[in-house]
Every structure is written in structure tokens, then in C-alpha cells.
Amino acid sequence: MYGGGYIFDEPDKRQLKEEQLHDDPEKLVEFEARIARGEKIEPGDWMPSEYRRQLIRLIEQHAHSEIIGALPEGTWITRAPGFKRKLALIAKVQDEIGHGQLLYNAAETLGKSREAMINDLLSGKSKYSNVFNYPAETWADVTVIGFLIDAAAIVNQVANAKGSYGPYCRALERICYEESFHLKQGHDAFIELATGTPAQRAMVQDALNRWWQPIMHFFGPPDKNSVHSEKLMQWKVKMASNDDMRNQFLDAYVPKIWDLGLSLPDENLKKDPVTGKWCYSDPDWDLFKKVINGGGPCNKERLDVRKWAEEHGRWVRKALMNPAEKTTAPVA
Ligand code: BYC
């Protein structure tokens, strides 16, 4: 347990039952037939232990990404240019935390407790999206996150909302409505800079140059190196491969960036007129591995902020769980 167990003292109460760890071959055939018919799998239904394990891994990582993802933009709330941008950013950051809640709820239906998930995030056992381990240095970075990272997330989530696990799909549908608003405000702020003064254009170009590689990494390793895609696609958890999602994103958003007269830091980026697929330079996959395994520029800072929040929110959780008990805020 993280930090010697002083954040959450409760053990995971919803351990998987022993019998669920051994898959019955007949049940597996029926389960796969249900998936093939396009049926949704619900929490009480029989499912192979590997399906459960994979879903917990993926949904939990997604939930952590929302919570950690709120941090780079959150630091800009007080510095957002003007009242309108501040209001939109406050609402967006609040939405992202709400997405985390929806996703933790969905993962809990599979038998892992919220406490265990948070502990795994804080101890570094669980991953979260690579993109949130980079600093948001300028206001232009916030516009790139709101426009392009939300766009990338939408490509992934619109596809996977049609997947097989009911609670995850329903959470994704709701999240996509809100992300569409985030994308619109991000696009609007991005256009404002791209069509602004030379200094504003230079600032947004610089942000694009720095964020492009992390965005290419966002969709995961190339299909040939993806560990989980084959099984997840067979079970309709992932509805498109990493490369297909990356290609969909490039198709929809590269023209919008070029239309604004901005460039992307990849001279090989172009659409192949014959295959309709985008060609690009291979992003640095060693760097990707380093970042997702704790070695990015902001991994430590991000987890330190979450640890601080858990520690300083402990008395609030205690008060909520035991309203009759006298609880006081610790003296700072
Ligand atoms: N970052 O076999 P693969 C948002 C890991 S938040 C980190 O292809 P898979 C927002 C992968 O976990 C929304 N790790 O994996 C919030 C695996 O490692 P493990 C973020 C990554 O699962 C606030 C290994 O690499 N979206 O939008 O088949 C503000 C092998 O990869 C990444 C989601 O979280 C990565 N980018 O496919 C603004 C979507 N990519 O677990 C915006 C949910 C790969 O074996 N996740 N890895 O140790 C997914 O859809 C899938 O997990 C992925 C990867 C497509 C990302």
C-alpha cells in the first residue's frame, strides 16, 4: 500500500472470488458468442478472468489519466487570459475530475476498490497517459491540450464507446459529450492565438512543436509492438488499433492545423494518396517507454501533487465516513 498505508488503511474488500480465476471453456464459448452478436457484458455476467483483468487495467489507467490530466491545465486557471477563458477552464478542469469519478465507478464494478486503484496510482504501479507528464509552460500549451489532446481522446473514446463492456461504454458516451465542448473551447482559443499577433503565433507554434511527439505517442505503440491490442480487439474492448486511431486523428486534425498556416515538426508527415493513410516519422518510442514508466519531465511532480491532495483530504474523507465523530482540519 502506498506510503506505508497511511492514505487508505482499508484493504481491498472486493477481492475476486477464487472460482472466477478459472475459466470454464463452455462459458468462454458462450461469452465470445455474445460479444460476436454485439451484446453488452454487464457487471453480474460471467466473464473470463483475463477480460476482467484487462478491463480493470485499461479503465483504471483511463481514470487516472483524467485526474492527473486536470493538473497541467489546472495550474493555468488563475492565469488564463480574461474572465471568459477562466470560466471555461474552470468548467473543463471540473469536468475532467468528474470523468475520473465516472471511470473509477466503472472499474469498481469489476471488483477492484477505489482505494486500491488510488494506491496503485500513487505508488507508481499503475500507468496513466504519457501526455500529462509534460509541463504546460505557456497559455498556448493549454490551447494545444484543449484542442488536440481532447481531440485525440475523442477519437479513442467515440470508437471504444461502442465496445462490449456496458459500464465503460456508458461512461465513455457521457464523457464524449463533455469532451466535445472541451475541444470547441480549445479550438477557439487555439485559433485566437494562431490568427493573433506575431508573438502569439510564435507562442502557439512553439507549443505545437513541443507537444507533437507526445500526441503521436498518445495512441500507444505501433500495432506491431502493441501488447494488448489483439485480445482487446477480439473482445471488443478496443474498437480500433493504435495505428488506426492515430491515422484517424491525423486525418481529421492535421488539415485544420495546416489551414491556419502553422507547421508540424515532422517533414515526413503527409497523406499517401493511394492508401489514404498518413506517413510520418517514427516518434521516439524509447522516450515513450521512459515517460510511461515514471521517467518523464513531470511524473514526480504530478504524483507529488496527488499525494499531497490525498494526505490533506484525509480528514474530509474521515468526516464524511463518520459524521458523528468530531473531526477537525489539521493545522497547516
Ligand atoms: N500512455 O498494448 P498497448 C484526457 C501502455 S484523459 C501511457 O498498445 P493498450 C484528458 C499500455 O498501458 C484520456 N501508457 O496498450 C484528461 C501498456 O502498458 P501495461 C486518456 C500507455 O492498452 C484531462 C503498454 O503501453 N485516454 O483525454 O492495448 C485533460 C503497451 O501498449 C500509452 C485513455 O486513457 C499512453 N499513451 O492500448 C485533457 C484511453 N499507450 O498496461 C484530456 C484509454 C500505451 O501493459 N486507454 N501505453 O503496463 C486506451 O484506450 C489504451 O490503453 C491505449 C493503449 C490505446 C492508450
Short mmCIF file of C-alpha atoms and ligand atoms in Angstrom, two decimals:
data_model
loop_
_atom_site.label_atom_id
_atom_site.label_comp_id
_atom_site.label_asym_id
_atom_site.label_seq_id
_atom_site.Cartn_x
_atom_site.Cartn_y
_atom_site.Cartn_z
CA MET A 1 0.00 0.00 0.00
CA TYR A 2 1.25 3.49 -0.84
CA GLY A 3 3.43 5.23 1.75
CA GLY A 4 3.09 2.53 4.38
CA GLY A 5 -0.67 2.57 4.25
CA TYR A 6 -1.27 5.98 5.75
CA ILE A 7 -3.50 7.20 2.96
CA PHE A 8 -6.01 4.40 2.77
CA ASP A 9 -5.94 1.91 5.58
CA GLU A 10 -8.78 -0.22 4.24
CA PRO A 11 -7.72 -3.38 2.41
CA ASP A 12 -9.41 -4.13 -0.94
CA LYS A 13 -12.69 -5.61 0.29
CA ARG A 14 -13.85 -6.87 -3.08
CA GLN A 15 -11.26 -9.50 -3.88
CA LEU A 16 -12.07 -11.64 -6.91
CA LYS A 17 -13.69 -14.90 -5.93
CA GLU A 18 -11.43 -17.92 -6.35
CA GLU A 19 -13.80 -19.64 -8.80
CA GLN A 20 -13.66 -16.62 -11.14
CA LEU A 21 -9.97 -17.19 -11.68
CA HIS A 22 -10.58 -20.46 -13.53
CA ASP A 23 -12.38 -20.09 -16.82
CA ASP A 24 -14.93 -22.69 -17.81
CA PRO A 25 -14.37 -23.44 -21.55
CA GLU A 26 -18.12 -23.74 -22.26
CA LYS A 27 -18.82 -20.42 -20.62
CA LEU A 28 -15.98 -18.89 -22.60
CA VAL A 29 -17.55 -20.03 -25.90
CA GLU A 30 -20.92 -18.55 -24.90
CA PHE A 31 -19.22 -15.33 -23.73
CA GLU A 32 -17.41 -14.91 -27.05
CA ALA A 33 -20.64 -15.64 -28.94
CA ARG A 34 -22.36 -12.84 -27.01
CA ILE A 35 -19.54 -10.46 -27.93
CA ALA A 36 -19.77 -11.52 -31.57
CA ARG A 37 -23.54 -10.79 -31.53
CA GLY A 38 -22.74 -7.26 -30.29
CA GLU A 39 -24.29 -7.77 -26.85
CA LYS A 40 -23.11 -5.71 -23.90
CA ILE A 41 -21.48 -7.52 -20.99
CA GLU A 42 -22.77 -6.27 -17.62
CA PRO A 43 -21.11 -6.48 -14.17
CA GLY A 44 -23.08 -9.50 -12.93
CA ASP A 45 -22.48 -11.52 -16.10
CA TRP A 46 -19.92 -14.29 -16.36
CA MET A 47 -16.69 -13.09 -17.95
CA PRO A 48 -13.22 -14.64 -18.38
CA SER A 49 -10.78 -13.56 -15.71
CA GLU A 50 -8.47 -12.13 -18.38
CA TYR A 51 -11.28 -9.94 -19.76
CA ARG A 52 -11.90 -8.64 -16.22
CA ARG A 53 -8.18 -8.07 -15.61
CA GLN A 54 -7.68 -6.23 -18.89
CA LEU A 55 -10.72 -4.03 -18.36
CA ILE A 56 -9.62 -3.09 -14.85
CA ARG A 57 -6.15 -2.22 -16.19
CA LEU A 58 -7.47 -0.10 -19.05
CA ILE A 59 -10.34 1.68 -17.26
CA GLU A 60 -8.22 2.35 -14.20
CA GLN A 61 -5.43 3.87 -16.34
CA HIS A 62 -8.04 5.95 -18.11
CA ALA A 63 -9.48 7.19 -14.78
CA HIS A 64 -6.00 8.12 -13.51
CA SER A 65 -5.36 9.97 -16.78
CA GLU A 66 -8.40 12.16 -16.22
CA ILE A 67 -7.41 13.02 -12.64
CA ILE A 68 -3.75 13.65 -13.43
CA GLY A 69 -4.73 15.28 -16.75
CA ALA A 70 -6.56 18.02 -14.86
CA LEU A 71 -3.26 19.19 -13.30
CA PRO A 72 -1.39 20.84 -16.21
CA GLU A 73 -4.47 22.88 -17.19
CA GLY A 74 -5.46 23.45 -13.55
CA THR A 75 -2.28 25.43 -12.96
CA TRP A 76 -3.48 27.90 -15.62
CA ILE A 77 -6.87 28.77 -14.12
CA THR A 78 -5.54 31.84 -12.31
CA ARG A 79 -3.50 32.91 -15.34
CA ALA A 80 -5.99 32.27 -18.16
CA PRO A 81 -6.32 35.42 -20.27
CA GLY A 82 -9.63 37.06 -19.35
CA PHE A 83 -12.79 36.13 -17.50
CA LYS A 84 -14.35 34.08 -20.34
CA ARG A 85 -11.28 31.84 -20.70
CA LYS A 86 -11.03 31.42 -16.90
CA LEU A 87 -14.67 30.32 -16.65
CA ALA A 88 -14.29 27.83 -19.48
CA LEU A 89 -11.08 26.41 -17.99
CA ILE A 90 -12.59 26.04 -14.50
CA ALA A 91 -15.55 24.17 -16.01
CA LYS A 92 -13.24 21.96 -18.10
CA VAL A 93 -10.97 21.02 -15.20
CA GLN A 94 -14.03 20.21 -13.09
CA ASP A 95 -15.39 18.03 -15.91
CA GLU A 96 -12.11 16.09 -16.17
CA ILE A 97 -12.26 15.22 -12.46
CA GLY A 98 -15.88 14.16 -12.98
CA HIS A 99 -14.73 11.87 -15.82
CA GLY A 100 -12.28 10.30 -13.40
CA GLN A 101 -15.15 9.62 -10.98
CA LEU A 102 -17.28 8.00 -13.70
CA LEU A 103 -14.40 5.81 -14.75
CA TYR A 104 -13.40 4.77 -11.22
CA ASN A 105 -17.07 3.78 -10.73
CA ALA A 106 -16.97 1.71 -13.92
CA ALA A 107 -13.73 -0.01 -12.85
CA GLU A 108 -15.17 -0.71 -9.38
CA THR A 109 -17.96 -2.78 -10.97
CA LEU A 110 -15.20 -5.25 -11.92
CA GLY A 111 -14.13 -5.83 -8.32
CA LYS A 112 -11.20 -3.50 -7.63
CA SER A 113 -11.85 -0.92 -4.95
CA ARG A 114 -11.31 2.81 -5.42
CA GLU A 115 -8.80 2.72 -2.57
CA ALA A 116 -6.73 0.04 -4.26
CA MET A 117 -6.76 1.99 -7.54
CA ILE A 118 -5.64 5.23 -5.90
CA ASN A 119 -2.93 3.39 -4.00
CA ASP A 120 -1.66 1.86 -7.24
CA LEU A 121 -1.59 5.29 -8.88
CA LEU A 122 0.29 6.91 -6.00
CA SER A 123 2.80 4.08 -5.63
CA GLY A 124 3.58 4.26 -9.37
CA LYS A 125 2.26 0.73 -10.02
CA SER A 126 -0.50 1.94 -12.34
CA LYS A 127 0.13 3.89 -15.51
CA TYR A 128 -1.66 6.99 -16.82
CA SER A 129 -1.45 8.75 -20.16
CA ASN A 130 2.04 9.80 -21.26
CA VAL A 131 0.87 13.28 -22.31
CA PHE A 132 0.28 14.52 -18.79
CA ASN A 133 3.92 14.15 -17.83
CA TYR A 134 4.92 17.29 -19.73
CA PRO A 135 4.75 20.85 -18.41
CA ALA A 136 2.21 23.42 -19.64
CA GLU A 137 4.72 26.23 -19.99
CA THR A 138 2.59 28.88 -21.70
CA TRP A 139 -1.07 29.67 -22.35
CA ALA A 140 -0.54 28.22 -25.84
CA ASP A 141 0.18 24.83 -24.26
CA VAL A 142 -3.27 24.96 -22.67
CA THR A 143 -4.85 25.64 -26.07
CA VAL A 144 -2.95 22.69 -27.58
CA ILE A 145 -4.14 20.42 -24.77
CA GLY A 146 -7.76 21.62 -25.08
CA PHE A 147 -7.78 21.33 -28.86
CA LEU A 148 -5.52 18.43 -29.80
CA ILE A 149 -5.32 16.22 -26.72
CA ASP A 150 -9.05 16.39 -26.22
CA ALA A 151 -9.45 15.65 -29.95
CA ALA A 152 -7.16 12.63 -29.65
CA ALA A 153 -9.12 11.43 -26.61
CA ILE A 154 -12.40 11.81 -28.51
CA VAL A 155 -11.13 9.68 -31.41
CA ASN A 156 -10.29 6.93 -28.92
CA GLN A 157 -13.45 7.26 -26.83
CA VAL A 158 -16.03 7.56 -29.62
CA ALA A 159 -14.70 4.27 -31.01
CA ASN A 160 -14.49 2.43 -27.69
CA ALA A 161 -17.93 3.66 -26.53
CA LYS A 162 -19.28 1.06 -28.99
CA GLY A 163 -17.37 -1.68 -27.22
CA SER A 164 -18.52 -4.66 -25.20
CA TYR A 165 -18.44 -3.70 -21.51
CA GLY A 166 -21.65 -1.83 -20.63
CA PRO A 167 -20.45 0.37 -17.72
CA TYR A 168 -17.32 1.53 -19.59
CA CYS A 169 -19.27 2.28 -22.78
CA ARG A 170 -21.91 4.29 -20.94
CA ALA A 171 -19.23 6.28 -19.10
CA LEU A 172 -17.45 6.97 -22.40
CA GLU A 173 -20.65 8.19 -24.06
CA ARG A 174 -21.23 10.74 -21.33
CA ILE A 175 -17.55 11.76 -21.36
CA CYS A 176 -17.61 12.30 -25.12
CA TYR A 177 -20.43 14.89 -24.84
CA GLU A 178 -18.33 16.93 -22.45
CA GLU A 179 -15.09 16.41 -24.36
CA SER A 180 -16.75 17.80 -27.49
CA PHE A 181 -17.32 21.04 -25.61
CA HIS A 182 -13.71 20.99 -24.38
CA LEU A 183 -12.49 20.54 -27.91
CA LYS A 184 -14.58 23.50 -29.13
CA GLN A 185 -13.22 25.84 -26.46
CA GLY A 186 -9.68 24.55 -27.09
CA HIS A 187 -10.03 25.05 -30.84
CA ASP A 188 -11.42 28.56 -30.34
CA ALA A 189 -8.53 29.55 -28.04
CA PHE A 190 -6.02 27.94 -30.44
CA ILE A 191 -7.42 29.86 -33.44
CA GLU A 192 -7.32 33.09 -31.45
CA LEU A 193 -3.57 32.68 -30.94
CA ALA A 194 -2.90 31.36 -34.44
CA THR A 195 -4.61 34.39 -36.01
CA GLY A 196 -3.26 36.87 -33.45
CA THR A 197 -0.09 38.93 -33.19
CA PRO A 198 3.28 37.56 -34.44
CA ALA A 199 4.20 36.87 -30.81
CA GLN A 200 1.00 34.88 -30.26
CA ARG A 201 1.56 32.87 -33.45
CA ALA A 202 5.14 32.15 -32.40
CA MET A 203 3.91 31.01 -28.98
CA VAL A 204 1.36 28.57 -30.42
CA GLN A 205 3.88 27.27 -32.99
CA ASP A 206 6.38 26.63 -30.19
CA ALA A 207 3.73 24.77 -28.16
CA LEU A 208 2.81 22.64 -31.19
CA ASN A 209 6.45 21.76 -31.76
CA ARG A 210 6.85 20.60 -28.16
CA TRP A 211 3.54 18.69 -27.93
CA TRP A 212 3.55 16.94 -31.30
CA GLN A 213 5.62 13.92 -30.29
CA PRO A 214 3.71 13.30 -27.01
CA ILE A 215 0.46 13.49 -29.03
CA MET A 216 1.76 10.91 -31.52
CA HIS A 217 2.66 8.71 -28.53
CA PHE A 218 -0.81 9.17 -27.02
CA PHE A 219 -2.38 6.43 -29.18
CA GLY A 220 0.09 3.84 -27.91
CA PRO A 221 2.90 1.88 -29.57
CA PRO A 222 2.67 0.83 -33.24
CA ASP A 223 0.34 -2.13 -33.78
CA LYS A 224 3.25 -4.49 -34.32
CA ASN A 225 4.50 -3.71 -30.80
CA SER A 226 1.16 -3.39 -29.01
CA VAL A 227 0.97 -6.00 -26.26
CA HIS A 228 -2.76 -5.98 -25.56
CA SER A 229 -4.47 -4.92 -28.81
CA GLU A 230 -5.09 -8.34 -30.31
CA LYS A 231 -7.04 -9.72 -27.34
CA LEU A 232 -8.75 -6.43 -26.57
CA MET A 233 -9.94 -6.09 -30.15
CA GLN A 234 -11.12 -9.69 -30.24
CA TRP A 235 -13.20 -8.96 -27.11
CA LYS A 236 -14.35 -5.57 -28.46
CA VAL A 237 -12.86 -3.56 -25.66
CA LYS A 238 -10.74 -1.69 -28.18
CA MET A 239 -12.69 -1.00 -31.36
CA ALA A 240 -9.72 0.13 -33.46
CA SER A 241 -6.00 -0.48 -33.32
CA ASN A 242 -3.49 2.09 -32.06
CA ASP A 243 -2.28 2.86 -35.61
CA ASP A 244 -5.84 3.17 -36.95
CA MET A 245 -6.77 5.64 -34.23
CA ARG A 246 -3.57 7.63 -34.82
CA ASN A 247 -4.41 7.72 -38.52
CA GLN A 248 -7.99 8.88 -37.87
CA PHE A 249 -6.66 11.68 -35.69
CA LEU A 250 -4.12 12.80 -38.30
CA ASP A 251 -6.79 12.73 -40.99
CA ALA A 252 -9.16 14.95 -39.05
CA TYR A 253 -6.76 17.42 -37.40
CA VAL A 254 -3.58 17.89 -39.46
CA PRO A 255 -5.50 19.76 -42.21
CA LYS A 256 -7.02 22.07 -39.56
CA ILE A 257 -3.52 22.93 -38.28
CA TRP A 258 -2.06 23.47 -41.75
CA ASP A 259 -5.08 25.62 -42.75
CA LEU A 260 -4.03 28.07 -40.03
CA GLY A 261 -0.58 28.38 -41.63
CA LEU A 262 1.11 26.52 -38.78
CA SER A 263 3.62 23.72 -39.31
CA LEU A 264 4.22 20.39 -37.62
CA PRO A 265 7.72 19.25 -36.65
CA ASP A 266 7.83 16.26 -38.97
CA GLU A 267 9.00 16.70 -42.55
CA ASN A 268 7.73 13.23 -43.47
CA LEU A 269 4.16 13.95 -42.45
CA LYS A 270 1.90 13.53 -45.47
CA LYS A 271 -1.13 11.58 -46.60
CA ASP A 272 -0.47 8.78 -49.05
CA PRO A 273 -2.94 9.45 -51.90
CA VAL A 274 -3.09 5.75 -52.82
CA THR A 275 -3.66 4.11 -49.42
CA GLY A 276 -5.29 7.13 -47.77
CA LYS A 277 -3.03 6.50 -44.76
CA TRP A 278 -0.76 9.08 -43.21
CA CYS A 279 3.00 8.66 -43.37
CA TYR A 280 5.09 10.09 -40.53
CA SER A 281 8.49 9.76 -38.90
CA ASP A 282 8.55 7.19 -36.17
CA PRO A 283 8.30 9.03 -32.86
CA ASP A 284 10.94 8.15 -30.27
CA TRP A 285 9.48 5.00 -28.70
CA ASP A 286 12.31 4.67 -26.17
CA LEU A 287 11.37 8.06 -24.83
CA PHE A 288 7.71 6.96 -24.70
CA LYS A 289 8.65 3.94 -22.59
CA LYS A 290 10.71 6.10 -20.27
CA VAL A 291 7.85 8.58 -19.80
CA ILE A 292 5.13 5.99 -19.13
CA ASN A 293 7.38 4.22 -16.64
CA GLY A 294 7.94 7.23 -14.41
CA GLY A 295 10.86 8.95 -16.18
CA GLY A 296 9.15 11.90 -17.89
CA PRO A 297 9.79 15.55 -17.07
CA CYS A 298 6.79 15.89 -14.71
CA ASN A 299 5.99 12.37 -13.42
CA LYS A 300 7.31 13.09 -9.95
CA GLU A 301 5.63 16.49 -9.72
CA ARG A 302 2.26 15.06 -10.84
CA LEU A 303 2.29 12.24 -8.29
CA ASP A 304 3.55 14.54 -5.53
CA VAL A 305 0.54 16.83 -6.08
CA ARG A 306 -1.86 13.88 -5.90
CA LYS A 307 -0.15 12.55 -2.75
CA TRP A 308 -0.45 15.98 -1.14
CA ALA A 309 -4.15 16.10 -2.05
CA GLU A 310 -4.76 12.62 -0.62
CA GLU A 311 -2.98 13.42 2.61
CA HIS A 312 -4.62 16.80 3.11
CA GLY A 313 -8.06 15.48 2.18
CA ARG A 314 -7.89 12.60 4.61
CA TRP A 315 -9.73 14.46 7.40
CA VAL A 316 -12.54 15.35 4.95
CA ARG A 317 -13.00 11.71 3.94
CA LYS A 318 -12.93 10.71 7.59
CA ALA A 319 -15.58 13.29 8.46
CA LEU A 320 -17.79 12.13 5.58
CA MET A 321 -17.48 8.47 6.57
CA ASN A 322 -18.03 9.09 10.33
CA PRO A 323 -20.30 12.15 10.61
CA ALA A 324 -20.95 11.52 14.33
CA GLU A 325 -17.26 11.69 15.20
CA LYS A 326 -15.68 15.08 15.93
CA THR A 327 -13.17 15.77 13.15
CA THR A 328 -11.04 18.87 12.79
CA ALA A 329 -8.89 20.11 9.96
CA PRO A 330 -5.17 19.69 10.67
CA VAL A 331 -3.33 22.90 11.46
CA ALA A 332 -1.24 23.85 8.40
N1 BYC B 1 0.25 6.46 -22.05
O1 BYC B 1 -0.51 -2.92 -25.65
P1 BYC B 1 -0.68 -1.44 -25.72
C1 BYC B 1 -7.99 13.00 -21.42
C2 BYC B 1 0.99 1.39 -22.28
S1 BYC B 1 -7.64 11.60 -20.49
C3 BYC B 1 0.65 5.61 -21.08
O2 BYC B 1 -0.91 -0.85 -27.06
P2 BYC B 1 -3.41 -0.91 -24.87
C4 BYC B 1 -7.83 14.33 -20.82
C5 BYC B 1 -0.13 0.38 -22.04
O3 BYC B 1 -0.88 0.73 -20.89
C6 BYC B 1 -7.98 10.28 -21.59
N2 BYC B 1 0.77 4.27 -21.27
O4 BYC B 1 -1.83 -0.98 -24.68
C7 BYC B 1 -7.81 14.47 -19.46
C8 BYC B 1 0.67 -0.89 -21.91
O5 BYC B 1 1.29 -0.93 -20.63
P3 BYC B 1 0.83 -2.01 -19.47
C9 BYC B 1 -6.79 9.39 -21.86
C10 BYC B 1 0.47 3.80 -22.49
O6 BYC B 1 -3.99 -0.77 -23.53
C11 BYC B 1 -7.59 15.73 -18.91
C12 BYC B 1 1.80 -0.70 -22.89
O7 BYC B 1 1.93 0.71 -23.08
N3 BYC B 1 -7.24 8.28 -22.66
O8 BYC B 1 -8.33 12.88 -22.52
O9 BYC B 1 -3.88 -2.02 -25.75
C13 BYC B 1 -7.38 16.83 -19.73
C14 BYC B 1 1.55 -1.40 -24.21
O10 BYC B 1 0.57 -0.70 -25.02
C15 BYC B 1 0.02 4.61 -23.53
C16 BYC B 1 -7.16 6.99 -22.25
O11 BYC B 1 -6.65 6.73 -21.19
C17 BYC B 1 -0.07 6.01 -23.27
N4 BYC B 1 -0.45 6.88 -24.20
O12 BYC B 1 -3.65 0.45 -25.70
C18 BYC B 1 -7.43 16.68 -21.10
C19 BYC B 1 -7.73 5.94 -23.17
N5 BYC B 1 -0.22 3.87 -24.62
O13 BYC B 1 -0.56 -1.57 -19.03
C20 BYC B 1 -7.67 15.44 -21.67
C21 BYC B 1 -7.85 4.57 -22.55
C22 BYC B 1 0.09 2.60 -24.27
O14 BYC B 1 0.84 -3.36 -20.10
N6 BYC B 1 -6.74 3.72 -22.93
N7 BYC B 1 0.52 2.55 -23.00
O15 BYC B 1 1.84 -1.83 -18.38
C23 BYC B 1 -6.66 3.07 -24.11
O16 BYC B 1 -7.53 3.22 -24.97
C24 BYC B 1 -5.50 2.14 -24.33
O17 BYC B 1 -4.96 1.81 -23.06
C25 BYC B 1 -4.37 2.73 -25.23
C26 BYC B 1 -3.20 1.72 -25.26
C27 BYC B 1 -4.89 2.93 -26.63
C28 BYC B 1 -3.85 4.05 -24.68
#
